[in-house]
Short mmCIF file of C-alpha atoms in Angstrom, two decimals:
data_model
loop_
_atom_site.label_atom_id
_atom_site.label_comp_id
_atom_site.label_asym_id
_atom_site.label_seq_id
_atom_site.Cartn_x
_atom_site.Cartn_y
_atom_site.Cartn_z
CA MET M 1 207.29 5.02 202.55
CA THR M 2 207.50 7.31 199.54
CA LEU M 3 204.65 9.52 198.37
CA MET M 4 203.63 7.04 195.66
CA GLU M 5 203.62 4.20 198.18
CA HIS M 6 201.33 6.25 200.45
CA LEU M 7 199.00 6.92 197.52
CA ARG M 8 198.91 3.23 196.61
CA GLU M 9 198.17 2.37 200.25
CA LEU M 10 195.34 4.94 200.31
CA ARG M 11 193.93 3.56 197.07
CA SER M 12 193.98 0.03 198.46
CA ARG M 13 192.26 1.09 201.71
CA LEU M 14 189.58 3.08 199.87
CA PHE M 15 188.90 0.17 197.51
CA LYS M 16 188.45 -2.24 200.41
CA ALA M 17 186.22 0.21 202.30
CA CYS M 18 184.02 0.83 199.23
CA LEU M 19 183.80 -2.90 198.60
CA ALA M 20 182.64 -3.48 202.18
CA ILE M 21 180.03 -0.72 201.86
CA LEU M 22 178.81 -2.20 198.57
CA ILE M 23 178.40 -5.62 200.18
CA GLY M 24 176.54 -3.98 203.08
CA ILE M 25 174.20 -2.22 200.64
CA ILE M 26 173.47 -5.49 198.84
CA VAL M 27 172.68 -7.23 202.13
CA ALA M 28 170.59 -4.26 203.34
CA TRP M 29 168.56 -4.30 200.12
CA PHE M 30 166.69 -7.37 201.32
CA PHE M 31 165.82 -5.71 204.66
CA ALA M 32 165.06 -2.20 203.35
CA GLN M 33 161.29 -2.59 203.61
CA HIS M 34 161.54 -3.69 207.26
CA VAL M 35 163.72 -0.67 208.06
CA LEU M 36 161.31 1.60 206.21
CA THR M 37 158.41 0.20 208.24
CA ILE M 38 160.25 0.98 211.50
CA ILE M 39 160.88 4.57 210.34
CA GLN M 40 157.27 5.05 209.25
CA ASP M 41 155.74 3.52 212.39
CA PRO M 42 155.54 6.78 214.42
CA TYR M 43 153.45 8.53 211.78
CA CYS M 44 151.37 5.45 210.99
CA GLU M 45 150.42 5.01 214.66
CA LEU M 46 149.46 8.67 214.95
CA ALA M 47 147.42 8.56 211.73
CA LEU M 48 145.63 5.42 212.92
CA LYS M 49 144.67 7.11 216.20
CA GLN M 50 143.29 10.11 214.38
CA THR M 51 141.36 7.91 211.97
CA MET M 52 139.83 5.80 214.75
CA LYS M 53 138.89 8.94 216.67
CA ALA M 54 137.10 10.29 213.61
CA ASN M 55 135.26 6.97 212.99
CA GLY M 56 134.18 6.16 216.51
CA ASN M 57 137.19 4.02 217.47
CA VAL M 58 136.64 1.77 214.44
CA VAL M 59 139.31 1.05 211.86
CA PRO M 60 137.87 1.61 208.36
CA GLU M 61 137.95 -1.35 205.99
CA GLY M 62 140.97 -1.32 203.72
CA TYR M 63 142.79 1.28 205.81
CA ARG M 64 146.42 1.91 204.84
CA CYS M 65 149.01 4.22 206.26
CA PRO M 66 148.62 7.58 204.45
CA PHE M 67 151.94 7.84 202.59
CA VAL M 68 152.21 8.82 198.96
CA ASN M 69 154.90 8.84 196.26
CA LEU M 70 154.79 11.79 193.88
CA LYS M 71 157.19 10.43 191.25
CA VAL M 72 157.44 7.17 189.40
CA THR M 73 161.04 6.65 190.52
CA ASP M 74 160.37 7.43 194.21
CA PRO M 75 159.81 3.80 195.33
CA LEU M 76 163.13 2.70 193.81
CA LEU M 77 165.03 5.74 195.10
CA LEU M 78 163.53 5.31 198.56
CA GLN M 79 164.63 1.68 198.77
CA LEU M 80 168.10 2.62 197.50
CA LYS M 81 168.39 5.37 200.13
CA ILE M 82 167.34 3.06 202.95
CA SER M 83 169.76 0.41 201.68
CA LEU M 84 172.60 2.95 201.54
CA TRP M 85 172.07 4.13 205.13
CA THR M 86 171.68 0.59 206.44
CA GLY M 87 174.69 -0.64 204.45
CA LEU M 88 176.89 2.13 205.84
CA ILE M 89 175.90 1.10 209.36
CA LEU M 90 176.45 -2.61 208.70
CA ALA M 91 179.88 -2.04 207.12
CA CYS M 92 180.88 0.57 209.71
CA PRO M 93 183.36 -1.65 211.61
CA PHE M 94 185.19 -2.63 208.42
CA TRP M 95 185.56 0.79 206.77
CA LEU M 96 186.48 2.37 210.11
CA TYR M 97 189.18 -0.28 210.44
CA GLN M 98 190.52 0.61 206.98
CA LEU M 99 190.67 4.26 207.97
CA TRP M 100 192.41 3.37 211.22
CA ALA M 101 194.90 1.06 209.45
CA PHE M 102 195.93 3.92 207.17
CA ILE M 103 196.40 6.47 209.99
CA ALA M 104 197.81 4.28 212.77
CA PRO M 105 201.40 3.85 211.43
CA GLY M 106 201.91 7.62 211.72
CA LEU M 107 200.84 7.84 215.37
CA HIS M 108 202.84 7.40 218.56
CA ARG M 109 201.97 4.78 221.13
CA ASN M 110 200.08 7.18 223.43
CA GLU M 111 198.25 8.72 220.46
CA ARG M 112 197.05 5.26 219.42
CA ARG M 113 195.79 4.64 222.94
CA TRP M 114 193.69 7.81 222.89
CA ALA M 115 192.47 7.00 219.38
CA TYR M 116 191.17 3.64 220.63
CA VAL M 117 189.28 5.45 223.40
CA PHE M 118 187.70 7.93 220.99
CA ALA M 119 186.76 5.21 218.50
CA SER M 120 185.12 3.15 221.25
CA LEU M 121 183.10 6.16 222.49
CA ALA M 122 182.14 7.70 219.15
CA ALA M 123 179.84 4.91 217.95
CA PRO M 124 177.80 4.57 221.21
CA LEU M 125 177.39 8.35 221.48
CA PHE M 126 176.22 8.62 217.88
CA ALA M 127 173.80 5.74 218.38
CA LEU M 128 172.48 7.34 221.59
CA GLY M 129 171.85 10.62 219.81
CA SER M 130 170.12 8.87 216.90
CA VAL M 131 167.81 6.90 219.21
CA LEU M 132 166.96 10.06 221.12
CA ALA M 133 166.17 11.83 217.84
CA PHE M 134 163.83 9.00 216.82
CA TYR M 135 161.82 9.38 220.03
CA VAL M 136 161.83 13.18 219.75
CA VAL M 137 160.39 12.87 216.25
CA LYS M 138 157.82 10.37 217.52
CA THR M 139 156.55 12.81 220.12
CA GLY M 140 157.00 15.85 217.91
CA LEU M 141 154.81 14.59 215.09
CA GLU M 142 151.72 14.77 217.25
CA VAL M 143 152.40 18.43 218.02
CA LEU M 144 153.27 19.33 214.44
CA LEU M 145 150.22 17.60 212.96
CA SER M 146 147.89 19.04 215.59
CA PHE M 147 147.76 22.27 213.57
CA THR M 148 145.91 20.51 210.74
CA GLY M 149 142.67 22.22 209.83
CA THR M 150 139.26 20.59 210.08
CA ASN M 151 138.83 20.36 206.32
CA THR M 152 142.37 19.11 205.67
CA SER M 153 143.79 15.59 205.71
CA ASN M 154 147.46 14.70 206.10
CA ILE M 155 149.02 12.58 203.38
CA LEU M 156 152.80 12.76 203.69
CA GLU M 157 155.28 12.14 200.92
CA ALA M 158 157.33 9.08 201.81
CA MET M 159 160.65 10.44 200.50
CA ALA M 160 160.32 13.75 202.37
CA TYR M 161 159.31 12.00 205.59
CA VAL M 162 162.31 9.64 205.46
CA ASP M 163 164.64 12.58 204.77
CA PHE M 164 163.18 14.42 207.76
CA VAL M 165 163.66 11.48 210.15
CA THR M 166 167.16 10.53 208.97
CA GLY M 167 168.23 14.20 209.00
CA MET M 168 167.11 14.55 212.61
CA MET M 169 168.94 11.37 213.58
CA LEU M 170 172.11 12.61 211.86
CA VAL M 171 171.99 16.03 213.54
CA PHE M 172 171.42 14.55 217.00
CA GLY M 173 174.11 11.92 216.48
CA VAL M 174 176.70 14.51 215.45
CA ALA M 175 175.69 16.78 218.35
CA PHE M 176 176.42 13.97 220.80
CA GLU M 177 179.98 13.82 219.44
CA PHE M 178 180.69 17.33 220.79
CA PRO M 179 182.16 16.10 224.13
CA LEU M 180 184.74 14.05 222.23
CA GLY M 181 185.89 17.22 220.49
CA VAL M 182 186.24 18.94 223.86
CA MET M 183 188.30 16.04 225.22
CA LEU M 184 190.50 16.02 222.12
CA ALA M 185 191.16 19.77 222.44
CA ASN M 186 192.21 19.28 226.07
CA ILE M 187 194.53 16.38 225.28
CA ALA M 188 196.13 18.42 222.49
CA GLY M 189 196.77 21.24 224.98
CA ILE M 190 194.51 23.75 223.21
CA VAL M 191 192.24 24.42 226.18
CA THR M 192 192.41 23.61 229.89
CA GLY M 193 189.75 22.16 232.13
CA LYS M 194 189.63 25.33 234.21
CA ARG M 195 188.86 27.43 231.15
CA LEU M 196 186.20 24.97 229.98
CA LEU M 197 184.57 25.16 233.40
CA GLY M 198 184.53 28.95 233.12
CA TRP M 199 182.61 28.68 229.84
CA TRP M 200 179.80 26.52 231.27
CA ARG M 201 177.18 29.31 231.12
CA VAL M 202 177.84 29.96 227.43
CA ALA M 203 177.87 26.23 226.71
CA VAL M 204 174.56 25.54 228.46
CA PHE M 205 172.91 28.51 226.75
CA THR M 206 174.18 27.28 223.38
CA PHE M 207 172.80 23.80 224.06
CA PHE M 208 169.35 25.18 224.84
CA VAL M 209 169.37 27.33 221.69
CA PHE M 210 170.41 24.34 219.61
CA ALA M 211 167.74 22.15 221.21
CA ALA M 212 165.08 24.78 220.58
CA ILE M 213 166.01 24.93 216.88
CA ALA M 214 166.56 21.20 216.30
CA THR M 215 163.57 19.88 218.25
CA PRO M 216 160.36 19.94 216.20
CA THR M 217 158.06 19.85 219.24
CA ALA M 218 156.44 23.00 220.59
CA ASP M 219 156.43 21.74 224.17
CA PRO M 220 159.45 22.52 226.37
CA PHE M 221 159.95 18.93 227.55
CA GLY M 222 161.72 17.52 224.49
CA MET M 223 163.89 20.62 224.14
CA THR M 224 164.82 20.58 227.83
CA PHE M 225 165.61 16.87 227.76
CA LEU M 226 167.97 17.25 224.79
CA ALA M 227 169.68 20.31 226.28
CA LEU M 228 170.15 18.55 229.64
CA CYS M 229 171.69 15.52 227.91
CA LEU M 230 174.16 17.72 226.02
CA SER M 231 174.96 19.67 229.21
CA ALA M 232 175.62 16.46 231.14
CA LEU M 233 177.98 15.26 228.40
CA TYR M 234 179.76 18.63 228.44
CA PHE M 235 180.30 18.57 232.21
CA GLY M 236 181.56 15.00 231.90
CA ALA M 237 184.11 16.19 229.33
CA VAL M 238 185.10 19.08 231.64
CA ALA M 239 185.65 16.65 234.53
CA PHE M 240 187.87 14.55 232.27
CA ALA M 241 189.82 17.67 231.24
CA ILE M 242 190.42 18.70 234.87
CA ILE M 243 191.64 15.21 235.81
CA ASN M 244 193.86 15.12 232.74
CA ASP M 245 195.36 18.54 233.60
CA ARG M 246 196.20 17.37 237.12
CA ARG M 247 197.76 14.17 235.82
CA ARG M 248 199.77 16.12 233.29
CA GLY M 249 200.91 18.56 235.99
CA ARG M 250 202.15 15.72 238.23
CA ASN M 251 204.23 14.23 235.43
CA GLN M 252 205.88 17.51 234.42
CA PRO M 253 208.83 19.23 236.12
CA ALA M 254 208.36 22.35 238.20
CA TYR M 255 209.63 24.66 235.42
CA ALA M 256 207.34 23.21 232.70
CA ASN M 257 204.81 26.06 232.91
CA ILE M 258 207.43 28.82 232.90
CA GLY M 259 208.07 30.62 229.63
CA ASP M 260 211.49 30.83 228.03
CA ASP M 261 211.73 34.56 228.71
CA GLU M 262 210.25 34.37 232.23
CA ALA M 263 212.36 34.19 235.38
CA SER M 264 211.53 31.37 237.77
CA SER M 265 210.59 32.14 241.35
CA LEU M 266 213.27 31.76 244.08
CA ASP M 267 210.84 31.52 246.97
CA ASP M 268 211.35 27.79 247.30
CA TYR M 269 215.13 28.01 247.46
CA GLU M 270 217.27 28.89 250.55
CA VAL M 271 220.12 31.17 249.64
CA GLU M 272 223.15 30.93 251.94
CA PRO M 273 224.79 34.26 252.91
CA VAL M 274 228.16 35.03 251.34
CA ALA M 275 231.08 35.01 253.81
CA ALA M 276 233.37 38.04 254.26
CA ALA M 277 236.44 38.23 252.02
CA THR M 278 239.75 37.10 253.53
CA SER M 279 243.23 38.49 252.80
CA VAL M 280 245.66 36.39 250.78
CA GLY M 281 249.10 36.59 252.50
CA GLY M 282 252.54 36.56 250.84
CA TYR M 283 251.63 38.69 247.87
CA ASP M 284 252.01 42.46 247.42
CA PRO M 285 249.26 44.22 245.65
CA ILE M 286 250.10 45.53 242.24
CA GLU M 287 250.54 49.29 242.25
CA PRO M 288 248.23 51.04 239.88
CA PRO M 289 249.87 53.06 237.08
CA THR M 290 250.52 56.73 237.66
CA PRO M 291 247.88 58.83 235.97
CA VAL M 292 249.10 61.15 233.22
CA ASP M 293 247.83 64.70 232.99
CA GLY M 294 246.68 65.16 229.44
CA PRO M 295 247.63 63.22 226.35
CA THR M 296 251.26 62.28 225.68
CA PRO M 297 252.80 64.67 223.13
CA VAL M 298 253.68 63.08 219.81
CA GLU M 299 257.07 63.92 218.32
CA ARG M 300 256.97 65.79 215.09
CA PRO M 301 258.25 63.56 212.29
CA GLN M 302 261.33 64.66 210.46
CA SER M 303 260.84 66.34 207.17
CA LEU M 304 260.75 64.03 204.23
CA ASP M 305 261.91 66.74 201.84
CA ARG M 306 265.54 65.82 202.40
CA ARG M 307 267.71 65.02 199.47
CA TYR M 308 269.17 61.61 198.94
CA ASP M 309 272.63 63.15 199.20
CA ASP M 310 271.96 64.48 202.70
CA VAL M 311 270.81 61.09 203.93
CA THR M 312 273.89 59.35 202.60
#
């Protein structure tokens, strides 16, 4: 394909992907309020408990979840944002297929096989991280709102709360994709499993630092749980890298790991001793030339000042 043909193919794939996302957004528009209710449930349950505790375990008449919109356009923008996120998730198989259909013709057979593995693992890992983030937020709200003063009531802005929850889910989902990057680096030959295993202390420390920053709870349980999950995924990726290195070593010749300017070892080879030289009969050796003492004198050329008459 020429460059223009590639650009036309890319335009066609992008148009189909955007069309699928648009259809997903339209479908998600009708379910946006249900999705918003699910996102708001953790805070609403906590606010209801605090209200019942303050009123003697009685729900006040006309009680509503304490969310507020500060702008006139916030309800519309909030529903559009929820519809966009939900539509992206609903149309995920189709636009991922369009991306794959554009890249696949340029890959070899084994590269396509690994791409199928990564694509099949990426979505479950992202979903696992997002679900974990939702439960971390659910438990973290109680700790965060426990610092409220006695003369202060909590009324959260709906847009800011949704941004906080979706941001946490996005960060956790992307963090759970880290093992796939480690596996890809090993398959590409950038890093070996032995080296990855040697970095385990730095990796675990980094996971705990990340968990301490990303987790909103002050208790160590949520942070430790997230760090242990990331560490388990990292060690799983290291085990895969070690197995892949061994498989790659079995399929390569013995000189594959030897550099071009490095001599191979001869320990595995048996060198036979060289037999003594035998005389060749029937031939006389050639006598070497007689050495000459000093350079051979050069005759002085005849004078060129002779007349033409003398020569004739």
